[in-house]
Tab-separated table of C-alpha atoms and ligand atoms in Angstrom:
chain	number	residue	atom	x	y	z
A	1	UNK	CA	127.791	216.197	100.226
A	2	UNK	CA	125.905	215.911	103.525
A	3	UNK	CA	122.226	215.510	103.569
A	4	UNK	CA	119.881	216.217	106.563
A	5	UNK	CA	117.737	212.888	105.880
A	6	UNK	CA	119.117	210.203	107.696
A	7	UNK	CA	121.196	207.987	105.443
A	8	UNK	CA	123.020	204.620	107.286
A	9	UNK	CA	126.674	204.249	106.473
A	10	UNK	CA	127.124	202.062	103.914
A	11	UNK	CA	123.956	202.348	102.163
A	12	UNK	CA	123.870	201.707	98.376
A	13	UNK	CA	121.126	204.506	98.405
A	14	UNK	CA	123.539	207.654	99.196
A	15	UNK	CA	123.122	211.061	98.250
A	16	UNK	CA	124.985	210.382	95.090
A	17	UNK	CA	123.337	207.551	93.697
A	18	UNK	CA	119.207	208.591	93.684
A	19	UNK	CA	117.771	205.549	91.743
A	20	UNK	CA	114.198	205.691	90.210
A	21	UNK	CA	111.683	203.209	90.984
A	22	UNK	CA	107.912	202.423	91.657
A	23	UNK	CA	106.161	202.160	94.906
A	24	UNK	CA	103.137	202.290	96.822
A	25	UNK	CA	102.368	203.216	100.523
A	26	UNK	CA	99.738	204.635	102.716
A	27	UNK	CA	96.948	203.314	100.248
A	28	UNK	CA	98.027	205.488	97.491
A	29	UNK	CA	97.982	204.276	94.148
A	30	UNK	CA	101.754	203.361	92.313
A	31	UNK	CA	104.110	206.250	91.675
A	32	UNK	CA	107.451	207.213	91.059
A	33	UNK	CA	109.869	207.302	93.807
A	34	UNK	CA	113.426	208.103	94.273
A	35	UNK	CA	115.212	205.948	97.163
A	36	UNK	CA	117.383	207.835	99.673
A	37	UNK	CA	118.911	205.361	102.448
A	38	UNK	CA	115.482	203.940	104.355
A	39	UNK	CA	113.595	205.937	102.501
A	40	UNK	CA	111.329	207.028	99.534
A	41	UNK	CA	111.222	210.510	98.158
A	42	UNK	CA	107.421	210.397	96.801
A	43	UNK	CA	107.907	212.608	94.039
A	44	UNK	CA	104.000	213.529	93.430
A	45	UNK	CA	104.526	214.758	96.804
A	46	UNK	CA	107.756	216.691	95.248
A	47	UNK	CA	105.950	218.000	92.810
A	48	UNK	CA	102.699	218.664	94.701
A	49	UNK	CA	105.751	220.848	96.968
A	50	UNK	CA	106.253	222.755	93.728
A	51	UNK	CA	109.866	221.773	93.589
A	52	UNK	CA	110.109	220.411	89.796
A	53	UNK	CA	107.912	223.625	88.468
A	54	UNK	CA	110.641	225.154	85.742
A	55	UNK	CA	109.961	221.186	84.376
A	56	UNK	CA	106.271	221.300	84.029
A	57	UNK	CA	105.793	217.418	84.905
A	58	UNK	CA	102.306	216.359	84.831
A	59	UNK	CA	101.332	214.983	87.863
A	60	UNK	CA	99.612	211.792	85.617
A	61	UNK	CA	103.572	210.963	84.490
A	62	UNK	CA	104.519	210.556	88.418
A	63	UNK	CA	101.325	209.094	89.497
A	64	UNK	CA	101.549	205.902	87.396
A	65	UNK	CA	102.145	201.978	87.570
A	66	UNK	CA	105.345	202.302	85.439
A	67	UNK	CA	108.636	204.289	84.806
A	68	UNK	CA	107.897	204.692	80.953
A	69	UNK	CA	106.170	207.981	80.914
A	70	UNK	CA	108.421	209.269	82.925
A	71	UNK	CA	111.129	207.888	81.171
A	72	UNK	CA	109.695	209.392	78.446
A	73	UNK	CA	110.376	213.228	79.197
A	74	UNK	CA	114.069	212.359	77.753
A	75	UNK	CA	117.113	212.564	79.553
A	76	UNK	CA	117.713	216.032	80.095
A	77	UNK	CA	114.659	216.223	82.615
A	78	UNK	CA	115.026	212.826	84.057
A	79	UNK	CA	118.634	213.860	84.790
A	80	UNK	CA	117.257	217.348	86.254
A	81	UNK	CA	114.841	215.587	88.449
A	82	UNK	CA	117.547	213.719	89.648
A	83	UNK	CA	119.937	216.740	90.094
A	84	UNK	CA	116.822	219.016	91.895
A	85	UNK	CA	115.918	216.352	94.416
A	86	UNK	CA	120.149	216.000	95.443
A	87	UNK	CA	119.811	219.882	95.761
A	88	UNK	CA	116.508	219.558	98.317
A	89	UNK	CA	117.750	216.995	100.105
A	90	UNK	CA	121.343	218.681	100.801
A	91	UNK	CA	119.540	221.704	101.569
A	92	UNK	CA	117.772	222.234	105.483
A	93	UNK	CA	115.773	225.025	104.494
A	94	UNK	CA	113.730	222.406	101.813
A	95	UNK	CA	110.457	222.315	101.963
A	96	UNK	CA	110.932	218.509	101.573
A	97	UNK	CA	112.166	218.297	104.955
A	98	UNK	CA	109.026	219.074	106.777
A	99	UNK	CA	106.245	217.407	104.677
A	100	UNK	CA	105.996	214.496	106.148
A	101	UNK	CA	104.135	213.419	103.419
A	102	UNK	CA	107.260	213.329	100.812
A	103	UNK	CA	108.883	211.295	102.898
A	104	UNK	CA	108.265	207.480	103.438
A	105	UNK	CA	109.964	204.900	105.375
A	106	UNK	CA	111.151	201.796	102.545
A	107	UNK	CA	109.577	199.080	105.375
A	108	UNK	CA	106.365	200.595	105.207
A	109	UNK	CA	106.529	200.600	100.885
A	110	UNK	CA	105.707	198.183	98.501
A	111	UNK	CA	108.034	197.921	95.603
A	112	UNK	CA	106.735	197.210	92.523
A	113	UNK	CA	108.065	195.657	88.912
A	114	UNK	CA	109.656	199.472	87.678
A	115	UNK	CA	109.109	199.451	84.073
A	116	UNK	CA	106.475	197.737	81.666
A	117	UNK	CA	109.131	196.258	79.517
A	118	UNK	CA	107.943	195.925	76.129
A	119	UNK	CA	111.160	193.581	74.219
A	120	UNK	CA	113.824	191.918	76.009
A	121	UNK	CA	117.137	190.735	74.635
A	122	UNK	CA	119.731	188.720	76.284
A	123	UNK	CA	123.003	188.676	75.392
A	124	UNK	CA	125.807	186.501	76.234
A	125	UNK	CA	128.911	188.815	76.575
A	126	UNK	CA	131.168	187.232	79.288
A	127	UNK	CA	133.998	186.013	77.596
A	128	UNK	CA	134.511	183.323	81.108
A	129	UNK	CA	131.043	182.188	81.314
A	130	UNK	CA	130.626	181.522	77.311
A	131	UNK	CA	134.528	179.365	77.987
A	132	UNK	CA	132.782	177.884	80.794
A	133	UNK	CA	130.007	176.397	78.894
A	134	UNK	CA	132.137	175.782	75.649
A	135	UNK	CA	134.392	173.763	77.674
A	136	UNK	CA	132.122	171.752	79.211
A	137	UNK	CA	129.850	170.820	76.334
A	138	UNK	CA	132.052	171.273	73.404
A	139	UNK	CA	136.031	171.342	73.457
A	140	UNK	CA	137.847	172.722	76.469
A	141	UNK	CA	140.738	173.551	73.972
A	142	UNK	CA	138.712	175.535	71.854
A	143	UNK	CA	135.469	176.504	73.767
A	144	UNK	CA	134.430	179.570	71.967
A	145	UNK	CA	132.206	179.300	68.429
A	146	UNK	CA	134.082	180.865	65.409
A	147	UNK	CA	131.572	184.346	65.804
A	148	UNK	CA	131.921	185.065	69.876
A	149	UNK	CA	134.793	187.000	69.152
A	150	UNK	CA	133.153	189.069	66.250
A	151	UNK	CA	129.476	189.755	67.489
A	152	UNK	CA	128.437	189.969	70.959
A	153	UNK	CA	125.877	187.042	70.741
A	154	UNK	CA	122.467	187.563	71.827
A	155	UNK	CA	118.896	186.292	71.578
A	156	UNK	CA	115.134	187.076	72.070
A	157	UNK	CA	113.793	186.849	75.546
A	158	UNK	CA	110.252	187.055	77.039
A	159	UNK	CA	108.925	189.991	78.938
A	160	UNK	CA	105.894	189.148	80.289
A	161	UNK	CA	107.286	186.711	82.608
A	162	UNK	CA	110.201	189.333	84.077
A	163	UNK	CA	108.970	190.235	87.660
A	164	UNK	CA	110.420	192.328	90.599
A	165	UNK	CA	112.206	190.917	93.520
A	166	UNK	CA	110.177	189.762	96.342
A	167	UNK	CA	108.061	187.647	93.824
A	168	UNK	CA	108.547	183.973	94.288
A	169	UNK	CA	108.916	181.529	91.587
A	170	UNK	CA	107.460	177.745	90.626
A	171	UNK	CA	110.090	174.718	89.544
A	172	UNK	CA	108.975	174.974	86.466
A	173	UNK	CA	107.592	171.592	84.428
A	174	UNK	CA	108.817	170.401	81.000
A	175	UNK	CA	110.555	167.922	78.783
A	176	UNK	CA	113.513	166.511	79.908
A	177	UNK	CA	116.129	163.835	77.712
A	178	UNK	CA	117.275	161.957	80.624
A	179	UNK	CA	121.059	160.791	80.509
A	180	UNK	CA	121.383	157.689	78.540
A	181	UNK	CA	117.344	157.942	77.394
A	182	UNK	CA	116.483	157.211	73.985
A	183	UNK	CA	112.609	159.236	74.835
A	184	UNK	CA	112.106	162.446	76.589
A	185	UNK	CA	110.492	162.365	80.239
A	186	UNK	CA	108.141	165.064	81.215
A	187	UNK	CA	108.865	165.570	84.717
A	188	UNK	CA	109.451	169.154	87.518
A	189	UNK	CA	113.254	170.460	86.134
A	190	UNK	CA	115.733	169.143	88.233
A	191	UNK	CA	118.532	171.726	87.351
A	192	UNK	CA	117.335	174.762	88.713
A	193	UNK	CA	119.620	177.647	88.211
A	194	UNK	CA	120.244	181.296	88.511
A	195	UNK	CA	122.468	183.277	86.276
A	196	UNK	CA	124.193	186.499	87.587
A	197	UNK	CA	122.761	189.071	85.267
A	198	UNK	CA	122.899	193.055	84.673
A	199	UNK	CA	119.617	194.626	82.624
A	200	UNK	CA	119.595	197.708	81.222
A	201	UNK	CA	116.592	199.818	80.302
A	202	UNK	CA	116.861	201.624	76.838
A	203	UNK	CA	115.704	205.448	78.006
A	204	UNK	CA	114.470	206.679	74.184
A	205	UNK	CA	112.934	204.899	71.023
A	206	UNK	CA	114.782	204.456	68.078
A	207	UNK	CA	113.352	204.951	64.354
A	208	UNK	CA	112.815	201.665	62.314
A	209	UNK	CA	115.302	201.437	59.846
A	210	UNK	CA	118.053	203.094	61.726
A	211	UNK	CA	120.976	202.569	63.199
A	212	UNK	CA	122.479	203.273	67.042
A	213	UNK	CA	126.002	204.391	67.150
A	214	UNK	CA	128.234	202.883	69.518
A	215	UNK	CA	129.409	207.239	70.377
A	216	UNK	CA	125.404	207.695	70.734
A	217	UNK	CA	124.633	204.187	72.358
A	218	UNK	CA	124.999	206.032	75.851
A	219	UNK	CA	121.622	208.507	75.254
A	220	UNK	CA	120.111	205.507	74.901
A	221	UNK	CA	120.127	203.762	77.657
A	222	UNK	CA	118.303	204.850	81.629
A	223	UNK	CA	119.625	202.821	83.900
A	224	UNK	CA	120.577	199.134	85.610
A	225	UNK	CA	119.357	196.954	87.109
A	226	UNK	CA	120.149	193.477	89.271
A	227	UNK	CA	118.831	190.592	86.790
A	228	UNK	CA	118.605	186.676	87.520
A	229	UNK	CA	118.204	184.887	84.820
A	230	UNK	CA	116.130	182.025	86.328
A	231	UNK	CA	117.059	178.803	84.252
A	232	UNK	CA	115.957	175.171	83.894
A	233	UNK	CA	119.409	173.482	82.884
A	234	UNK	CA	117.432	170.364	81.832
A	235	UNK	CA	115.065	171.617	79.941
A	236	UNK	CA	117.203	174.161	78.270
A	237	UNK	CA	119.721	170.919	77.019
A	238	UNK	CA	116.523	168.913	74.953
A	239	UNK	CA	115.211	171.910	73.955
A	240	UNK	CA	117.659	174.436	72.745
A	241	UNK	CA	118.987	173.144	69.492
A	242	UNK	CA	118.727	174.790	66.658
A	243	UNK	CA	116.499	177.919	67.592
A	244	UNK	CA	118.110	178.687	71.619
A	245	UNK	CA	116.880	178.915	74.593
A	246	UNK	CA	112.901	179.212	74.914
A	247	UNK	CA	110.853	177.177	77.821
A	248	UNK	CA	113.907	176.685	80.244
A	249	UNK	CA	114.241	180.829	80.250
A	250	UNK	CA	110.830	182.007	79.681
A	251	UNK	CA	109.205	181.095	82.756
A	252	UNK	CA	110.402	183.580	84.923
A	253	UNK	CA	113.638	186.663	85.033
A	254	UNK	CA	113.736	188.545	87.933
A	255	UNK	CA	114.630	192.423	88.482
A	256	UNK	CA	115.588	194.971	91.282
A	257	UNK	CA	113.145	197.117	92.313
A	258	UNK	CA	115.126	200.391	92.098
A	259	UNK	CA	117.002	201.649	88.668
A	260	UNK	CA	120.188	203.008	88.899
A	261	UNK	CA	120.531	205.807	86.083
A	262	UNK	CA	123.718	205.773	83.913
A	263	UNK	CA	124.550	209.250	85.100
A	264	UNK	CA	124.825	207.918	89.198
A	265	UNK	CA	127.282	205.498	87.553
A	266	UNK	CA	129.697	207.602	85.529
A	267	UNK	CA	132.378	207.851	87.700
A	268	UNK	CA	132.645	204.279	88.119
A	269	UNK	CA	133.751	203.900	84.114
A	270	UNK	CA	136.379	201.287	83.190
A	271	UNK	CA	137.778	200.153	80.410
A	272	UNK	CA	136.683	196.960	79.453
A	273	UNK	CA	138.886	193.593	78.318
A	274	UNK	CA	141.373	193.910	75.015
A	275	UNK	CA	139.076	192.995	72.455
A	276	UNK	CA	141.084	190.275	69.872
A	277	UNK	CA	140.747	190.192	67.035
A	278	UNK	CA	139.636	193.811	66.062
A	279	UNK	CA	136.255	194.418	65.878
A	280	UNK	CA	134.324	195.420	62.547
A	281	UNK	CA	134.358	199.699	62.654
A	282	UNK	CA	130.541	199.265	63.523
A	283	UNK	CA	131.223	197.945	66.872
A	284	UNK	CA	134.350	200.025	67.585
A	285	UNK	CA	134.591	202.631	70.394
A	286	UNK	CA	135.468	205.532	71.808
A	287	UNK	CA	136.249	205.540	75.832
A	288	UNK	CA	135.296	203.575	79.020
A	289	UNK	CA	132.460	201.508	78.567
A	290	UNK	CA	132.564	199.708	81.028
A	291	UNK	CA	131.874	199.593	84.791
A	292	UNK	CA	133.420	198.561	87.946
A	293	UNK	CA	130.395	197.191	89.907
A	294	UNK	CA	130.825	194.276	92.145
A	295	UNK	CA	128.468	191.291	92.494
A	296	UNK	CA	127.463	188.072	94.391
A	297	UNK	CA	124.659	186.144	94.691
A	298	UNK	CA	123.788	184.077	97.758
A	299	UNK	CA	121.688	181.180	98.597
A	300	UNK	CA	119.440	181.145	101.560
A	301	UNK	CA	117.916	178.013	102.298
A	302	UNK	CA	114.035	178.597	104.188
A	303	UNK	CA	114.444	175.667	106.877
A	304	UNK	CA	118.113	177.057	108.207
A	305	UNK	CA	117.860	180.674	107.159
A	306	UNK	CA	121.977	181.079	107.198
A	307	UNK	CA	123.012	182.680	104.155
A	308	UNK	CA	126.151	181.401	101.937
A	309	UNK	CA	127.568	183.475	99.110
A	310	UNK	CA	128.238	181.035	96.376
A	311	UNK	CA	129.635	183.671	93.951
A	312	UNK	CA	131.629	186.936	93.729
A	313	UNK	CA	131.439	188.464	90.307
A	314	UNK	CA	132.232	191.860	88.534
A	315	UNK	CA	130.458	193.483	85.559
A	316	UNK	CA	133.777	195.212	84.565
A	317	UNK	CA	134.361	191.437	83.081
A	318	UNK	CA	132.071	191.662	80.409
A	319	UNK	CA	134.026	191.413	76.953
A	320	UNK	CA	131.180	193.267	74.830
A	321	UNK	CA	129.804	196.690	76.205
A	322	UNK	CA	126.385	197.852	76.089
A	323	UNK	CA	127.159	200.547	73.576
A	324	UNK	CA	128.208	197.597	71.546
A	325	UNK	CA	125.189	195.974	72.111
A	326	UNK	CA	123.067	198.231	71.288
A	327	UNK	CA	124.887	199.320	67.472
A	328	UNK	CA	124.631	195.304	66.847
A	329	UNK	CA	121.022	195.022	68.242
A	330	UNK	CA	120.283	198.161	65.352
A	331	UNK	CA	122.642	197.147	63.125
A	332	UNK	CA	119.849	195.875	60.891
A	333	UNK	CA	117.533	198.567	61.731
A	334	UNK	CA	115.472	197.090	64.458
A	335	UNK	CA	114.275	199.763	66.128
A	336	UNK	CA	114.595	200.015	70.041
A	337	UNK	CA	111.447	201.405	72.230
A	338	UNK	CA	111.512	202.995	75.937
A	339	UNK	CA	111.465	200.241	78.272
A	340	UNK	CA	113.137	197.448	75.908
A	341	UNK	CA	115.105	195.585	78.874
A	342	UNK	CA	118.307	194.544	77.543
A	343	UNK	CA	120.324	191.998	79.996
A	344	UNK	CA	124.164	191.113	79.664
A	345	UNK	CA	124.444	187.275	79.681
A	346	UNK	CA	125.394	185.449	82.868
A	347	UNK	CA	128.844	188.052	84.385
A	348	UNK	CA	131.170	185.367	85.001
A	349	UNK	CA	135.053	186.027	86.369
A	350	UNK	CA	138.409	183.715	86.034
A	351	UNK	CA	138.170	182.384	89.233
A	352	UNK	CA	136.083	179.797	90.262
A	353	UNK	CA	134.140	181.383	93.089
A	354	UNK	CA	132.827	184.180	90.385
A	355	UNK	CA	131.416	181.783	88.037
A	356	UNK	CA	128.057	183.613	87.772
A	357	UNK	CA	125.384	180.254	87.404
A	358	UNK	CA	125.460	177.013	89.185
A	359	UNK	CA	126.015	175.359	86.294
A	360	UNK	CA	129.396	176.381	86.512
A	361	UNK	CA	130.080	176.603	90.407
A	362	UNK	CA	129.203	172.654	89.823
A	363	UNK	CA	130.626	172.631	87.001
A	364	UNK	CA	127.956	170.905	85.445
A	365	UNK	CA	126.618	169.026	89.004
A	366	UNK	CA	129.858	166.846	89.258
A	367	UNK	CA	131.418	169.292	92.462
A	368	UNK	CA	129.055	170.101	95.291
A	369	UNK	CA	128.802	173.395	96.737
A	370	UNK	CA	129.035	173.278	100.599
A	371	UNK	CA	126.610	175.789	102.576
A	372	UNK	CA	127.408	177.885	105.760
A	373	UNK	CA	124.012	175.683	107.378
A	374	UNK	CA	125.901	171.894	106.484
A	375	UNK	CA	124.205	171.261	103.536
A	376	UNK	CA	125.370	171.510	99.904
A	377	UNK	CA	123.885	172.263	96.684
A	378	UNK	CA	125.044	171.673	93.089
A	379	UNK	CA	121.526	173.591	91.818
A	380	UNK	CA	119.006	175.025	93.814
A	381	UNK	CA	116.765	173.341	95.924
A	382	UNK	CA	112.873	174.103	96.728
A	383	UNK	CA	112.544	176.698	99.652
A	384	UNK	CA	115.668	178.177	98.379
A	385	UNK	CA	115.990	182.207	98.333
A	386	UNK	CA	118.246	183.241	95.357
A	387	UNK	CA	119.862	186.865	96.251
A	388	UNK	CA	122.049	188.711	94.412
A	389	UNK	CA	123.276	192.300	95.131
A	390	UNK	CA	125.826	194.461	93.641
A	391	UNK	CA	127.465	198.598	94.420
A	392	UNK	CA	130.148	200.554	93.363
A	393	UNK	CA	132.113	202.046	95.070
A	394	UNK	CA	135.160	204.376	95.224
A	395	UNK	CA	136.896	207.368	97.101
A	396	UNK	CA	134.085	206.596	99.917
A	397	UNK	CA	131.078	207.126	97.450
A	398	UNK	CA	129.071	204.252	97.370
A	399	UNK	CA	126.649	203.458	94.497
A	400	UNK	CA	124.338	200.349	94.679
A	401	UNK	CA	121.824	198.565	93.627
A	402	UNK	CA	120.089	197.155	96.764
A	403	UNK	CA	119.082	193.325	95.720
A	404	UNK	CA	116.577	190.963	94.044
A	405	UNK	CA	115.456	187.910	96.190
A	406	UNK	CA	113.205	185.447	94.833
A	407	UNK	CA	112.311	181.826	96.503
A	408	UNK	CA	112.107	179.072	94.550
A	409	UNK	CA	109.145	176.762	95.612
A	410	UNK	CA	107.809	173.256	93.918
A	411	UNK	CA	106.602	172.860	90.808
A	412	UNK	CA	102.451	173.206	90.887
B	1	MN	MN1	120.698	184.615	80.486
């Protein structure tokens, strides 16, 4: 499929992949945009151009601060939009081609946070990282709890505080049980971590009461996205028992800019790890559900600014799916809503240069992790960009997800 916009080789934005996101340029206020190598389609523009007519999209859906309403019009006529823009842009005689303003260059865009995300669940579905952890604070011969293997484990996260890459980030400030303490300290964390997430963004509301099929799970859900799961190690350890995690996650999660819809992914399907024992029939499935999408996450230090990627991960790992997610999230008849952000747990692999936090790079701060600039980390330091960035890719089609890049700077 050749295009006549320029796209650079390699990009994760190729004529195949067409992500949604929200962006503002030129003065205009936020709207919807679809990325294209360098560039922005500006789809009020597109649909100023007449090009989405047979759809009738209100121009108020596209010109907007979030993804929701558009979201909203279902899947058939996100997927259309989608499909109609791939059809302009491989065609020379487009009227896209020659508006120049349709067209906008990504450096001269501001990316904003994509959806307004209403609920936000984490999960904790990679069979290495939840070993990981299990071995190093419980029993390395038995490091999984008796249900990991029978429910993909999960708790409530906070929204408000999940903001787009580019946005940097405080140390934040809590209570911490010092080794050997018998009194907590209140003091900046000093076990600053990232964890080497996927979101997903559920695409259509569910009913109260009612229950999401794992075969249906897939209508459900919009797209992906890049997720760190910023966490204070420190403060997560006094605070976490019996309820979970709360002030050591809460403070801030960070997202991609652009969402890559479940349909620009399906030929990158997998099937996932043997799941053993069997399953209960409510979480069984039919087909690949997962995906082959590499990851890694990189530290950039401010004062050197040499990158070093600490970790090379893949979400095929994951032991639960997201369709499996999702028919345990409903299970109960919690109902889902467009924009619910639901992210997979920390993607961890067997080796240990894919462990997905540095919690387990460091295995807990006992092994340092040497930097291309000299210096070594076993969590992150202030001044310290955290990237991470992920594609698919296969047959020469490449699929990606760009990055999210957020600095960590001192505690206020
Ligand atoms: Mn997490």
């Amino acid at each position: 499929m050749n295009s006549w916009i320029e796209i650079p080789k390699n990009s994760d934005f190729s004529i195949h992949n067409l992500p949604f996101g929200i962006f503002s340029a030129n003065s205009n206020p936020k709207r919807v945009g679809i990325a294209i190598g360098s560039n922005i389609i500006d789809l009020v523009a597109c649909n100023d151009l007449d090009i989405f007519k047979d759809l009738g999209i209100n121009n108020k859906i596209l010109e907007n601060d979030f993804l929701n309403d558009f979201i909203g019009l279902g899947k058939n006529n996100t997927k259309k939009v989608r499909e109609i823009i791939q059809m302009h842009l491989t065609d020379d005689s487009s009227p896209i081609k020659t508006n120049t303003s349709a067209i906008i260059s990504m450096n001269e865009a501001e990316l904003h946070l994509p959806v307004k995300v209403g609920d936000y669940t984490d999960f904790y579905s990679s069979i290495e990282h939840a070993s990981n952890i299990g071995s190093m604070f419980r029993d390395p011969s038995n490091p999984l709890l008796p249900n990991w293997r029978h429910l993909p484990v999960g708790y409530h996260g906070r929204a408000s505080s999940i903001i787009v890459s580019g946005v940097d980030i405080h140390r934040p400030i809590g209570q911490i049980m010092p080794p050997d303490a018998d009194k907590p300290v209140f003091s900046s964390s000093k076990r600053m971590d990232f964890e080497l997430e996927m979101g997903y963004i559920i695409g259509k509301n569910s009913s109260l009461g009612s229950c999401i099929k794992t075969d249906d799970a897939d209508n459900y859900i919009f797209g992906k996205v890049l997720f760190n799961d910023w966490s204070a190690r420190d403060i997560q350890k006094w605070e976490y028992v019996p309820l979970g995690p709360f002030l050591g996650k809460s403070f801030a999660s960070s997202i991609s800019p652009w969402v890559v819809t479940i349909e620009a992914l399906e030929n990158f399907r997998v099937a996932g790890p043997i799941q053993n024992p069997e399953v209960l029939d409510y979480l069984k499935f039919n087909g690949l559900k997962n995906y082959d999408i590499n990851l890694s996450v990189s530290i950039l230090p401010e004062k050197t600014n040499i990158e070093t990627i600490v970790c090379e991960s893949n979400f095929k790992y994951m032991y639960w799916n997201m369709n499996q997610q999702i028919a345990h999230h409903t299970i109960n008849g919690c109902n889902l809503n467009i924009g619910d952000m639901m992210a997979s747990g920390t993607i961890s692999g067997k080796s240990e240069d894919s462990y997905g936090s540095m919690l387990e790079l460091s295995w807990g701060g006992k092994k340092n992790i040497e930097l291309n600039d000299g210096s070594s980390r076993t969590f992150i330091d202030d001044y310290d960009s955290v990237i991470m960035r992920g594609y698919c890719e296969k047959d020469n089609i490449r699929v990606g997800f760009g990055e999210v890049k957020s600095k960590l700077l001192p505690s206020i």
